[in-house]
Short mmCIF file of C-alpha atoms in Angstrom, two decimals:
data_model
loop_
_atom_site.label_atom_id
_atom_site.label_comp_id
_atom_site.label_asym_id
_atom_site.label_seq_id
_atom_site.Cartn_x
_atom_site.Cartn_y
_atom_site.Cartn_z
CA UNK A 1 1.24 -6.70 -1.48
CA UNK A 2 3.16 -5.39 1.37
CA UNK A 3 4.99 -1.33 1.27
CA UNK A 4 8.48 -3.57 1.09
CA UNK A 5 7.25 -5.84 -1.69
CA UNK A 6 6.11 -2.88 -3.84
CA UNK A 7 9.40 -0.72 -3.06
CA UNK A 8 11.82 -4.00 -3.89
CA UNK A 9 9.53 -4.81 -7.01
CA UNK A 10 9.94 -1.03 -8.18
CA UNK A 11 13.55 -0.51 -7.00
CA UNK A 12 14.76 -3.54 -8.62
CA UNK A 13 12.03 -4.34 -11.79
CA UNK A 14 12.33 -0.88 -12.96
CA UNK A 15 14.21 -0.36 -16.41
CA UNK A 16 16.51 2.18 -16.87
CA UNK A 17 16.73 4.41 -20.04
CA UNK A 18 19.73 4.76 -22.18
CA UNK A 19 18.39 7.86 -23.70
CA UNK A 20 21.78 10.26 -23.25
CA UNK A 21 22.01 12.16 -19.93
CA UNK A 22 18.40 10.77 -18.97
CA UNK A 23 16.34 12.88 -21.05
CA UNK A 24 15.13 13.32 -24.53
CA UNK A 25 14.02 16.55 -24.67
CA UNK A 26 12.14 15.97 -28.04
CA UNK A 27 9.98 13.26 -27.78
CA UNK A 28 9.37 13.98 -23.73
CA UNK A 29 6.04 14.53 -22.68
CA UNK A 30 5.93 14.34 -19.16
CA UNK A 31 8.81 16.17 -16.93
CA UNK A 32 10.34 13.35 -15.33
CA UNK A 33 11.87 13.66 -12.18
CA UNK A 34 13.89 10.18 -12.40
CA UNK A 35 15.40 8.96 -15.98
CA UNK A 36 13.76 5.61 -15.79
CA UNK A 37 10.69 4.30 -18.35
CA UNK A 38 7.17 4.97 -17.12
CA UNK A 39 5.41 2.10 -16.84
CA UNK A 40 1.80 1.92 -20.23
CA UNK A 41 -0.69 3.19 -17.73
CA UNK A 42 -0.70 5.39 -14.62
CA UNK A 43 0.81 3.03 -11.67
CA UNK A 44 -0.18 4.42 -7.97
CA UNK A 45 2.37 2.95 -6.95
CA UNK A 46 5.35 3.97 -9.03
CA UNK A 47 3.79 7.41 -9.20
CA UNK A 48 3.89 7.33 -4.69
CA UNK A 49 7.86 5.84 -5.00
CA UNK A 50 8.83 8.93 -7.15
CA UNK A 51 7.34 11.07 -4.59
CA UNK A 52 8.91 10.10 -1.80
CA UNK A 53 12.22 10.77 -3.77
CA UNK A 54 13.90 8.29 -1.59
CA UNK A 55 17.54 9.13 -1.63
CA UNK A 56 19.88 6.84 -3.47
CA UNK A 57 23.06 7.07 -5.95
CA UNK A 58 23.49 10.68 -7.22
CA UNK A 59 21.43 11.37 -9.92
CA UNK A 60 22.06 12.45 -13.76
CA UNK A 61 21.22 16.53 -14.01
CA UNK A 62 21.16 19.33 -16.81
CA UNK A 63 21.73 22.02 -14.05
CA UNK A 64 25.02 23.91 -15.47
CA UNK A 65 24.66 22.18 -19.19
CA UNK A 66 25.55 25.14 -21.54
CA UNK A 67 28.35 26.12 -24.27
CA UNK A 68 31.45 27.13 -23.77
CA UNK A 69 31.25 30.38 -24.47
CA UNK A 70 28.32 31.32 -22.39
CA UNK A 71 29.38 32.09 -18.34
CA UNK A 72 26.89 31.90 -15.77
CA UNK A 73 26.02 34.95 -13.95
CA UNK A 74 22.79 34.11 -11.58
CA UNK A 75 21.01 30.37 -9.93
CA UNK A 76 18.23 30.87 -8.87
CA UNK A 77 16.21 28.06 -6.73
CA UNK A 78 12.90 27.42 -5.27
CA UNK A 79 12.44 23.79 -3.04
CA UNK A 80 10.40 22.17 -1.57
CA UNK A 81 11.11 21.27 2.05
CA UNK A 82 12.62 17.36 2.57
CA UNK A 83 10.81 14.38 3.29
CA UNK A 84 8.52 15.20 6.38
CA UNK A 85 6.09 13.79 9.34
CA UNK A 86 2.27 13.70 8.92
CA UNK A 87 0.68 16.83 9.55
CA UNK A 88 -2.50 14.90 10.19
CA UNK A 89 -3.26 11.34 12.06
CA UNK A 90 -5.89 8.84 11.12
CA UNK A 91 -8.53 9.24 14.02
CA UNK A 92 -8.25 6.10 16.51
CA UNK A 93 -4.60 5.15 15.27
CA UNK A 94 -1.50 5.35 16.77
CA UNK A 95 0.53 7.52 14.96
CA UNK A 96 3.47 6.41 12.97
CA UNK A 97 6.98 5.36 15.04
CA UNK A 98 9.71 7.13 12.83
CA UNK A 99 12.44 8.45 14.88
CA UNK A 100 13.39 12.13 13.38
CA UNK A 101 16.90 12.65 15.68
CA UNK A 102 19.39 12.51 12.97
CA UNK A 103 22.09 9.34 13.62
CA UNK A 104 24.54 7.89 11.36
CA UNK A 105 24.29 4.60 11.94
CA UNK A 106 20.28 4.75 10.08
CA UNK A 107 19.41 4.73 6.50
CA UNK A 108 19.55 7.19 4.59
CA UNK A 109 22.70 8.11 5.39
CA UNK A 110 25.46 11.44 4.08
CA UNK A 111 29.24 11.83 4.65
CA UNK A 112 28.45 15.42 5.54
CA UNK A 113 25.11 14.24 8.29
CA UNK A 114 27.62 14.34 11.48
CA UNK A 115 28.97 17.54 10.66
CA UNK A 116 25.53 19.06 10.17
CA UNK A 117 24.33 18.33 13.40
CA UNK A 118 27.61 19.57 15.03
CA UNK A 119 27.92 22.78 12.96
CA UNK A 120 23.50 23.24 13.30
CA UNK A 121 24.17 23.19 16.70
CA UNK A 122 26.84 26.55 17.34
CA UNK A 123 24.15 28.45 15.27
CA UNK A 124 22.24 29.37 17.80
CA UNK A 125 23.42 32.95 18.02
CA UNK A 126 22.62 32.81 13.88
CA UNK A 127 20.93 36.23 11.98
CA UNK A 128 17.41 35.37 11.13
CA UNK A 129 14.74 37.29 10.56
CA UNK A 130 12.01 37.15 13.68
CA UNK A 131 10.17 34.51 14.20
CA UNK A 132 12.42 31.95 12.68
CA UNK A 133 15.19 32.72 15.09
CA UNK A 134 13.15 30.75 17.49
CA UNK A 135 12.98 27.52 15.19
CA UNK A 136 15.02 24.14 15.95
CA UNK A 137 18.06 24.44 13.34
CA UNK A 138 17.67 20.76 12.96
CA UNK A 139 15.43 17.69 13.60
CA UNK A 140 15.88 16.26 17.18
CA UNK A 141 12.86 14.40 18.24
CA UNK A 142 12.96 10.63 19.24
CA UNK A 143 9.31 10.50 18.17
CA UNK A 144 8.88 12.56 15.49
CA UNK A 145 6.09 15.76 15.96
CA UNK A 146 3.84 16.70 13.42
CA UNK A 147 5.05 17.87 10.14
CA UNK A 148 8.66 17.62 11.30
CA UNK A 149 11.42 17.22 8.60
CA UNK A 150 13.04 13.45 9.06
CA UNK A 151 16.77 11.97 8.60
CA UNK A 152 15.39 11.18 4.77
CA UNK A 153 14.53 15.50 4.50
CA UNK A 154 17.55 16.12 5.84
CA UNK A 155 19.73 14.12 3.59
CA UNK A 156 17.62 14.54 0.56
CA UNK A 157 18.61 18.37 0.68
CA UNK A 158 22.55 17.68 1.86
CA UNK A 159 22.41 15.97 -1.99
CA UNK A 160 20.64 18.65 -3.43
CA UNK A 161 23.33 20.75 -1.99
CA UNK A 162 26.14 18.79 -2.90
CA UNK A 163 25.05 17.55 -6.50
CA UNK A 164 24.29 21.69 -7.05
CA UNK A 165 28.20 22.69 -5.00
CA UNK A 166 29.66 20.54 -7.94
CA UNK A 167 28.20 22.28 -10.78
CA UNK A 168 27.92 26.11 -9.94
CA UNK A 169 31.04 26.06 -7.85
CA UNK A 170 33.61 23.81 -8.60
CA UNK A 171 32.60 24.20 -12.32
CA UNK A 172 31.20 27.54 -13.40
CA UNK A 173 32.55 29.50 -9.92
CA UNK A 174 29.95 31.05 -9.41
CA UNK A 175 30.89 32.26 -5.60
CA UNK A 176 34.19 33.02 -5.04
CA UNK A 177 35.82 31.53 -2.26
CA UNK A 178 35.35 34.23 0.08
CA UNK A 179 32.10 35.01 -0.61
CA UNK A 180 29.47 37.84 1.26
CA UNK A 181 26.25 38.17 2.65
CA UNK A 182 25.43 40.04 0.14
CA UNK A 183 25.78 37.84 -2.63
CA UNK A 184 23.24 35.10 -1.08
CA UNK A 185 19.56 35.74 -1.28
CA UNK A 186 17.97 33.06 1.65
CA UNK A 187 14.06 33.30 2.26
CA UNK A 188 11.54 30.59 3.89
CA UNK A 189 8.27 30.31 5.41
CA UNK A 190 8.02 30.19 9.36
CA UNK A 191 7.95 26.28 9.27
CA UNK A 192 10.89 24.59 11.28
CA UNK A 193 11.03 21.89 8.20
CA UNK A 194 11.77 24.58 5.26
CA UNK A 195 14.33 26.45 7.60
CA UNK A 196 15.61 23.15 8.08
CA UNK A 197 16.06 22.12 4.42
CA UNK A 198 17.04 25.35 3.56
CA UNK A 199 20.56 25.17 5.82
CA UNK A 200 20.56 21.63 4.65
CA UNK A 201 20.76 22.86 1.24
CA UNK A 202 23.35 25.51 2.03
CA UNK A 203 25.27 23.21 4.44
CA UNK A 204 25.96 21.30 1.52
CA UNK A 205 26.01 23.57 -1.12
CA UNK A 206 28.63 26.19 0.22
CA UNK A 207 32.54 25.83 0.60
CA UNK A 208 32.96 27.62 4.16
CA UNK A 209 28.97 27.25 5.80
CA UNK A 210 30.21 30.64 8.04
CA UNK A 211 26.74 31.49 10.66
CA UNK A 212 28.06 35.26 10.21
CA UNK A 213 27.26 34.80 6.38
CA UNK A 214 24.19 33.29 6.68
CA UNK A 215 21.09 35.23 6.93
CA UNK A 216 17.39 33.98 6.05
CA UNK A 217 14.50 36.02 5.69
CA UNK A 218 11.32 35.01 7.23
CA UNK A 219 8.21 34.96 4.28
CA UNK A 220 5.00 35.14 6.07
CA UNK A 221 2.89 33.54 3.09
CA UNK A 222 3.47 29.85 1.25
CA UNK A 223 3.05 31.99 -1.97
CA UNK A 224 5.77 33.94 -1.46
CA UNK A 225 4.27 37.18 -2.20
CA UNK A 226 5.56 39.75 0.23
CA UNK A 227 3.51 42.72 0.24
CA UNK A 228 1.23 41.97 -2.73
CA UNK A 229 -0.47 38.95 -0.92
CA UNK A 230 -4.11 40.16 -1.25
CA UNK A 231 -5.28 39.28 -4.92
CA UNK A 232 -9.38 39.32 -4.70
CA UNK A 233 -9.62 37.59 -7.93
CA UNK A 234 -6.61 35.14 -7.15
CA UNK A 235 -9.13 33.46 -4.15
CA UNK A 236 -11.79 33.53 -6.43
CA UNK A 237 -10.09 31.45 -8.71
CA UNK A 238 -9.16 29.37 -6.09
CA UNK A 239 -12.57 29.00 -4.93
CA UNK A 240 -13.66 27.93 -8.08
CA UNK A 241 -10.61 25.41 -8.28
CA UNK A 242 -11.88 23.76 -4.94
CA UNK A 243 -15.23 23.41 -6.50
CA UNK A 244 -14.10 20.72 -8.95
CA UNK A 245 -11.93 19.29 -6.79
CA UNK A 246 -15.05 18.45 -4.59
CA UNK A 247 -17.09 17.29 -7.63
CA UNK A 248 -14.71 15.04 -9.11
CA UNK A 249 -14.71 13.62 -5.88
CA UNK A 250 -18.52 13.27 -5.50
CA UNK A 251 -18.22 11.30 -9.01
CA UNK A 252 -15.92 8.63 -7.72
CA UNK A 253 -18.15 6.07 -6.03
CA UNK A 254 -15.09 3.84 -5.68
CA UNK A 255 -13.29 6.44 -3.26
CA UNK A 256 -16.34 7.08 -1.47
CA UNK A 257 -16.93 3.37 -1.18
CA UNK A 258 -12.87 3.08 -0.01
CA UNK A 259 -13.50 5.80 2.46
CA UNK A 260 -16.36 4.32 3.90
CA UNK A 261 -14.45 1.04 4.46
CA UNK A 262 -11.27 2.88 6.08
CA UNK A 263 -13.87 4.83 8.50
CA UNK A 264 -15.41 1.49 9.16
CA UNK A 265 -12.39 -0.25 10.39
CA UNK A 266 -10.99 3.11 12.61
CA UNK A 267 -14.82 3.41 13.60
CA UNK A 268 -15.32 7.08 13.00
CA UNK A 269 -17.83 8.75 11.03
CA UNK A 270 -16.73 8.83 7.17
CA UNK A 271 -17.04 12.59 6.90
CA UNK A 272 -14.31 12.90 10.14
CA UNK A 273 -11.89 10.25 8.33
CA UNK A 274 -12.27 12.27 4.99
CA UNK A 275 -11.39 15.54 7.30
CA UNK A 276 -8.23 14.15 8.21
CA UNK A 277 -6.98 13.92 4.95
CA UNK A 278 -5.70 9.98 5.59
CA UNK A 279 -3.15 10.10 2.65
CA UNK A 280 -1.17 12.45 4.26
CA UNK A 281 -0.33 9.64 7.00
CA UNK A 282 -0.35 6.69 4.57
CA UNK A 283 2.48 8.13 2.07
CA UNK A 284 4.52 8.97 4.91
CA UNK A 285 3.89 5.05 6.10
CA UNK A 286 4.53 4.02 2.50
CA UNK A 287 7.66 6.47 2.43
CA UNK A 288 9.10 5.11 5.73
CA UNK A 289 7.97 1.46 5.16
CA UNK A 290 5.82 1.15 8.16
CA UNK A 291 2.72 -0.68 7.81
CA UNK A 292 -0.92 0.73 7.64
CA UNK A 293 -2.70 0.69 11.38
CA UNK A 294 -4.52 -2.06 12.16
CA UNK A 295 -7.96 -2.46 14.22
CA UNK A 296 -10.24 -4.85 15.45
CA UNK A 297 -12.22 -4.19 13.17
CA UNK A 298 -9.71 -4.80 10.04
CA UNK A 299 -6.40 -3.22 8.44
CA UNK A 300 -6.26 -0.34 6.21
CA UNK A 301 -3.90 -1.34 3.87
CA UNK A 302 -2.49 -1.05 -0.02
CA UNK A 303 -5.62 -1.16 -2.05
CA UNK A 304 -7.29 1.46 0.43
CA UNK A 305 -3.90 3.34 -0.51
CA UNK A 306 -3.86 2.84 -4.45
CA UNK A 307 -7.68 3.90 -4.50
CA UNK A 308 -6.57 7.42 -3.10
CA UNK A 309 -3.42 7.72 -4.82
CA UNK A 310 -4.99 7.06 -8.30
CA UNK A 311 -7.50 9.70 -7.43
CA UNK A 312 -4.93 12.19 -6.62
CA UNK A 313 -3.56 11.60 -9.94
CA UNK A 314 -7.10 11.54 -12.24
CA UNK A 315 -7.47 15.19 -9.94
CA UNK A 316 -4.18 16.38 -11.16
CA UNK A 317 -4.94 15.42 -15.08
CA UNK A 318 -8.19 17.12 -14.76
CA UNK A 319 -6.79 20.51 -13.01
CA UNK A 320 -4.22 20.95 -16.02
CA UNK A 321 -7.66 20.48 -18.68
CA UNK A 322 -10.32 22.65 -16.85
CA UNK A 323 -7.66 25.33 -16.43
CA UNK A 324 -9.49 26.77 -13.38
CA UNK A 325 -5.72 26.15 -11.76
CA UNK A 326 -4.24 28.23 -14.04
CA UNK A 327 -5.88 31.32 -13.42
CA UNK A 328 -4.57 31.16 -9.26
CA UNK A 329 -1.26 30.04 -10.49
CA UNK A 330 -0.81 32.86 -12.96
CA UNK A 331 -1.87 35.70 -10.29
CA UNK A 332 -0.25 33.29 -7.25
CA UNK A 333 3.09 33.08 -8.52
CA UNK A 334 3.45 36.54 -10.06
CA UNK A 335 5.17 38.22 -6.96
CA UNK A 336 7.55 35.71 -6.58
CA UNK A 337 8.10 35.52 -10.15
CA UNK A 338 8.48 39.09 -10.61
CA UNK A 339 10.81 39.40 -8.12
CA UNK A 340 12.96 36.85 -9.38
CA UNK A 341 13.30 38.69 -12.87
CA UNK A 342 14.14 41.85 -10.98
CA UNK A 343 16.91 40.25 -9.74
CA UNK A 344 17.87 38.48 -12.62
CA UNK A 345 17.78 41.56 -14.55
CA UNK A 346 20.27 43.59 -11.99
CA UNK A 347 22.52 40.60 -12.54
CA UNK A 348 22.56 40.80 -16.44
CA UNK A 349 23.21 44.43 -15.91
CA UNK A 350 26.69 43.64 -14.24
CA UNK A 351 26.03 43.72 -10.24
CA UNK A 352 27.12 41.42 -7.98
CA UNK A 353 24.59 41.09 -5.17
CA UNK A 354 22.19 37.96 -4.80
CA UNK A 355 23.59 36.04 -7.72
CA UNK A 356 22.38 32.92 -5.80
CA UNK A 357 19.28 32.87 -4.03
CA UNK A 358 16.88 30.07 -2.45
CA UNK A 359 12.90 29.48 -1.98
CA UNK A 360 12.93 27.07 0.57
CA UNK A 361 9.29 26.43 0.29
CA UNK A 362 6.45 24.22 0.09
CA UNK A 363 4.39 22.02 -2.71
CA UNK A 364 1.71 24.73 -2.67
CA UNK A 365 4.77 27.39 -3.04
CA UNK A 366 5.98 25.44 -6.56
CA UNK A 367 3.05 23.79 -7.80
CA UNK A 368 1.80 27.26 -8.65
CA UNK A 369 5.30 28.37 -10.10
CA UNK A 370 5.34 25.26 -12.72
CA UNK A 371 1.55 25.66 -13.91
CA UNK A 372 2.74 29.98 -14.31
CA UNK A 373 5.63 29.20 -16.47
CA UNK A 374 3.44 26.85 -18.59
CA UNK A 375 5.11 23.03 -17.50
CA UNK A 376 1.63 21.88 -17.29
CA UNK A 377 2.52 18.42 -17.71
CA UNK A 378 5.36 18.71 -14.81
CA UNK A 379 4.61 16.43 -11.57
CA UNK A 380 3.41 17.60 -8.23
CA UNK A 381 5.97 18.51 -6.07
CA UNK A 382 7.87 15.40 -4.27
CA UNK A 383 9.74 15.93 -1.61
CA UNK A 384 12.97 17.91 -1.76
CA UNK A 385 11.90 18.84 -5.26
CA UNK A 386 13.83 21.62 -7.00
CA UNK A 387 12.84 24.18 -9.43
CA UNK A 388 16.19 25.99 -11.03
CA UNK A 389 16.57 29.17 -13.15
CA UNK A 390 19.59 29.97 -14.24
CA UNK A 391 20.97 33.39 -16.27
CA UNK A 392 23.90 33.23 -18.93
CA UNK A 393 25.81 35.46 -20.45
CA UNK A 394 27.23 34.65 -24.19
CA UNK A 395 30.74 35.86 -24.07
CA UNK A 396 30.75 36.66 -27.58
CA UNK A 397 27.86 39.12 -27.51
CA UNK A 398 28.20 40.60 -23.77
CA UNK A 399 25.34 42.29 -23.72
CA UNK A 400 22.77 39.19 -24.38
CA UNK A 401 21.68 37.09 -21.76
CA UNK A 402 19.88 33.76 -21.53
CA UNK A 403 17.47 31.61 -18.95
CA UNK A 404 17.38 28.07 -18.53
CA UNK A 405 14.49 26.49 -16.63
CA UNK A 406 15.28 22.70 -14.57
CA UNK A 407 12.94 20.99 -12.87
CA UNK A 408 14.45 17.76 -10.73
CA UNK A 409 17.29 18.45 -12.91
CA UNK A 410 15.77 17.75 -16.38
CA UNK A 411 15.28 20.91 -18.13
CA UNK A 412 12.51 22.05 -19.24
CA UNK A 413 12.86 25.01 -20.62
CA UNK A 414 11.37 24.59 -24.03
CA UNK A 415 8.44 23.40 -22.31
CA UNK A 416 7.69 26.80 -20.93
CA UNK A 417 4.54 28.67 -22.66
CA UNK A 418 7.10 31.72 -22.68
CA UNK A 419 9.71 29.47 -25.00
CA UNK A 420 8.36 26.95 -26.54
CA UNK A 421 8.18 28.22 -30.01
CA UNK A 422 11.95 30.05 -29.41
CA UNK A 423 13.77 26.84 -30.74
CA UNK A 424 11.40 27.24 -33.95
CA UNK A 425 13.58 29.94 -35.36
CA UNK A 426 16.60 29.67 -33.69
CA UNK A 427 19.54 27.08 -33.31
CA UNK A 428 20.41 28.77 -29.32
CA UNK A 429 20.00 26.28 -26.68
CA UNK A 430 18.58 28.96 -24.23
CA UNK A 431 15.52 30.93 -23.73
CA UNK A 432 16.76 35.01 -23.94
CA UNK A 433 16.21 36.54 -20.92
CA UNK A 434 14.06 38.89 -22.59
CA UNK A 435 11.52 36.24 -22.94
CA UNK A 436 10.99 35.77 -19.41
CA UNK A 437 10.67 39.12 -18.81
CA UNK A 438 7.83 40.18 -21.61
CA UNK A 439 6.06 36.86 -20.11
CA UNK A 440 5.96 38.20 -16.11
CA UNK A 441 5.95 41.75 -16.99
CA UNK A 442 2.62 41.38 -19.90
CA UNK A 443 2.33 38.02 -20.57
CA UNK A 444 1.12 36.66 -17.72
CA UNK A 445 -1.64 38.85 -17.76
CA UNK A 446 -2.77 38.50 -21.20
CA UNK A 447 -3.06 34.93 -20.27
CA UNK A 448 -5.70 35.08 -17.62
CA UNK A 449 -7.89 36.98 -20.64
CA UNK A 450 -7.86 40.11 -18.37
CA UNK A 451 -8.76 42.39 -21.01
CA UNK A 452 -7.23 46.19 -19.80
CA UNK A 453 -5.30 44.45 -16.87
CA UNK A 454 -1.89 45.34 -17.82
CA UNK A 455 -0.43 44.95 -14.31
CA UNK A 456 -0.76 42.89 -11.31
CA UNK A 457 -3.16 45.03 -8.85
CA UNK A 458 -5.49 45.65 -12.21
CA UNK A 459 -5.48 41.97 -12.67
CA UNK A 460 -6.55 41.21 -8.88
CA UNK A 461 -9.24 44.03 -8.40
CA UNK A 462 -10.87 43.59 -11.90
CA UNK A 463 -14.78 43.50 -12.11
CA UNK A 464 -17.18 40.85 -13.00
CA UNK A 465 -15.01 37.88 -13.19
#
């Protein structure tokens, strides 16, 4: 089967569900970023379609979704960056032809993609934070370079923008028209493909996209963690992490035997094509429907592909049982987490700064987040993927406040460890913001069985873990 067989076959064979607004929060098990029915057994696949996230009619979300009496005071959002290049080739192979200069006249396309380019391109004289002042502002190479946000990024984030302008802005006015600096919080990592997808996201989020206005700070680490970055215990738990990865692969004689055949055919050493981390190129091939490269010596082609893929997905199911994951998560996404809640709680106490801000991040920025907050059974990050908190306020009792967590629009926040008992004894459709606090500010710790460890530095410098 062909990349354009499987697509139409998914596209078009797929059911849809008639469960109300896509999701069923009660009898969901999985976090699903689409509301369409999983096929009976894990499909490589279907599983590779939903992470390429390729755009098409506006989806169904539960960003906004709240009574009428509650008003909502902060958003706050963490993405990934859009649908990107390889960062890595298959030795011997010619890399993939995908054209990232953004046209109209291509698939996928957005009413707003002509006015991007046009407004991306006055900004040069734009207030960012060294070293992203030196980044492209938008993708512009005929041959795409490495890692290199594509037409499909781009637009996948002027929809994020867009589906996000209708529901904070033009519903629950969340900016005013005249909006400040100060009441935008924009931070990415030094990569020109978050920037990118960032002012994407903005471009078609915001009313009047003014350069003055716009200011992005630069975040030197994926993890987001500022000044608390070093975390001993953090990259020992990471350490042991990578240890199971590598003996869950040393188990699977079937992708060792698939590697083999793949090295074979681009006549390298197996241990070189391994090292180049061939899935990386292939999903962007499946993504862009470009066939697998060809030698002499054979084709790599869809079964190679499913064999890795299905492996990617038996890694994921055993990370969220052996739990090693969890322990990096909890200490990786503290800062950013902690952060977050600060500014959520200066919000809830009435000011007006940073009411939205944006994460334009990474997969290894969010995976983290979404194991922390307990959505174990949430999907790795596809591109464009968005995480969402939002804060309420119930106008009848002023001084109580509220958090709803979305992920890919479905929310999930009585899937969150710090919530998921809440609806138990009580009929509120939110999780109070007090919740979310107790969990960064104690829970989290607690968690990670640091006996004593009562704060974040304790909880990275403890002895005899």
């Amino acid at each position: 089967m062909d990349v354009l067989t499987a697509l139409l076959l998914l596209v078009h064979l797929t059911p849809v569900s008639t469960t109300k607004n896509g999701v069923n929060s009660k009898s969901r098990k999985r976090v699903m970023p689409e509301p369409v029915t999983e096929p009976p057994v894990t499909d490589p696949i279907y599983e590779a379609l939903l992470y390429c996230n390729i755009p098409s009619v506006a989806e169904r979300s539960m960003e906004g979704h709240a009574p009428h009496h509650f008003k909502l005071v902060s958003v706050h959002v963490f993405i990934r960056h859009g649908d990107r290049y390889p960062l890595y080739v298959i030795p011997k192979t010619k890399r993939p032809e995908i054209d990232c200069t953004l046209v109209a006249n291509r698939k996928p396309y957005h009413p707003k993609l002509e006015a991007f380019v046009s407004h991306m391109s006055k900004g040069s004289g734009a207030s960012f934070e060294s070293p992203l002042h030196s980044l492209p502002l938008y993708p512009n190479h005929p041959l795409c370079e490495m890692g290199e946000l594509t037409q499909t990024g781009v637009v996948q984030h002027l929809q994020n923008g867009q589906l996000l302008r209708d529901i904070y802005l033009k519903k629950h006015k969340l900016l005013p028209s005249d909006w400040s600096t100060d009441q935008l919080y924009l931070e990415t990592t030094g990569k020109s493909r978050t920037l990118q997808s960032g002012l994407a996201l903005l471009y078609g989020f915001l009313p009047d996209f003014d350069w003055k206005k716009i200011h992005f700070r630069h975040q030197p680490s994926a993890l987001f963690c500022s000044g608390n970055c070093y975390c001993p215990v953090r990259n020992q738990y990471l350490e042991k992490e990578q240890r199971r990865q590598y003996l869950l692969r040393l188990k699977n004689s079937q992708l060792e035997r698939t590697y083999e055949d793949m090295a074979r055919i681009v006549d390298v050493p197996t241990k070189q094509l391994r090292a180049a981390n061939p899935i990386d190129s292939m999903l962007c091939r499946f993504c862009h429907n470009v066939s697998f490269p060809c030698t002499r010596n054979g084709c790599i082609d869809m079964e190679h592909f499913k064999v890795i893929k299905t492996h990617q997905i038996e890694d994921e199911r055993e990370r969220r049982e052996k739990k090693l994951y969890l322990g990096y998560a909890l200490l990786g996404a503290h800062p950013i987490l902690n952060q977050t809640v600060s500014r959520m709680q200066r919000a809830a106490e009435g000011k007006r700064e940073e009411v939205f801000a944006l994460y334009s991040a990474h997969d290894v920025t969010l995976s983290p987040v979404l194991s922390a907050l307990g959505l174990m059974e949430a999907r790795f990050p596809r591109f464009a993927a968005r995480l969402i908190l939002e804060l309420w306020q119930d106008r009848e009792k002023p001084s109580e406040h509220s958090v709803r967590i979305l992920y890919n629009g479905v929310d999930v926040t009585f899937h969150t460890s710090f919530c998921q008992d809440h609806r138990k004894h009580s009929s509120k459709p939110m999780c109070p913001l007090e919740n979310l606090v107790r969990f960064v500010k104690r829970d989290m710790f607690v968690a990670l069985g640091s006996s004593g460890s009562t704060n974040y530095y304790d909880a990275c410098h403890r002895e005899g873990f």
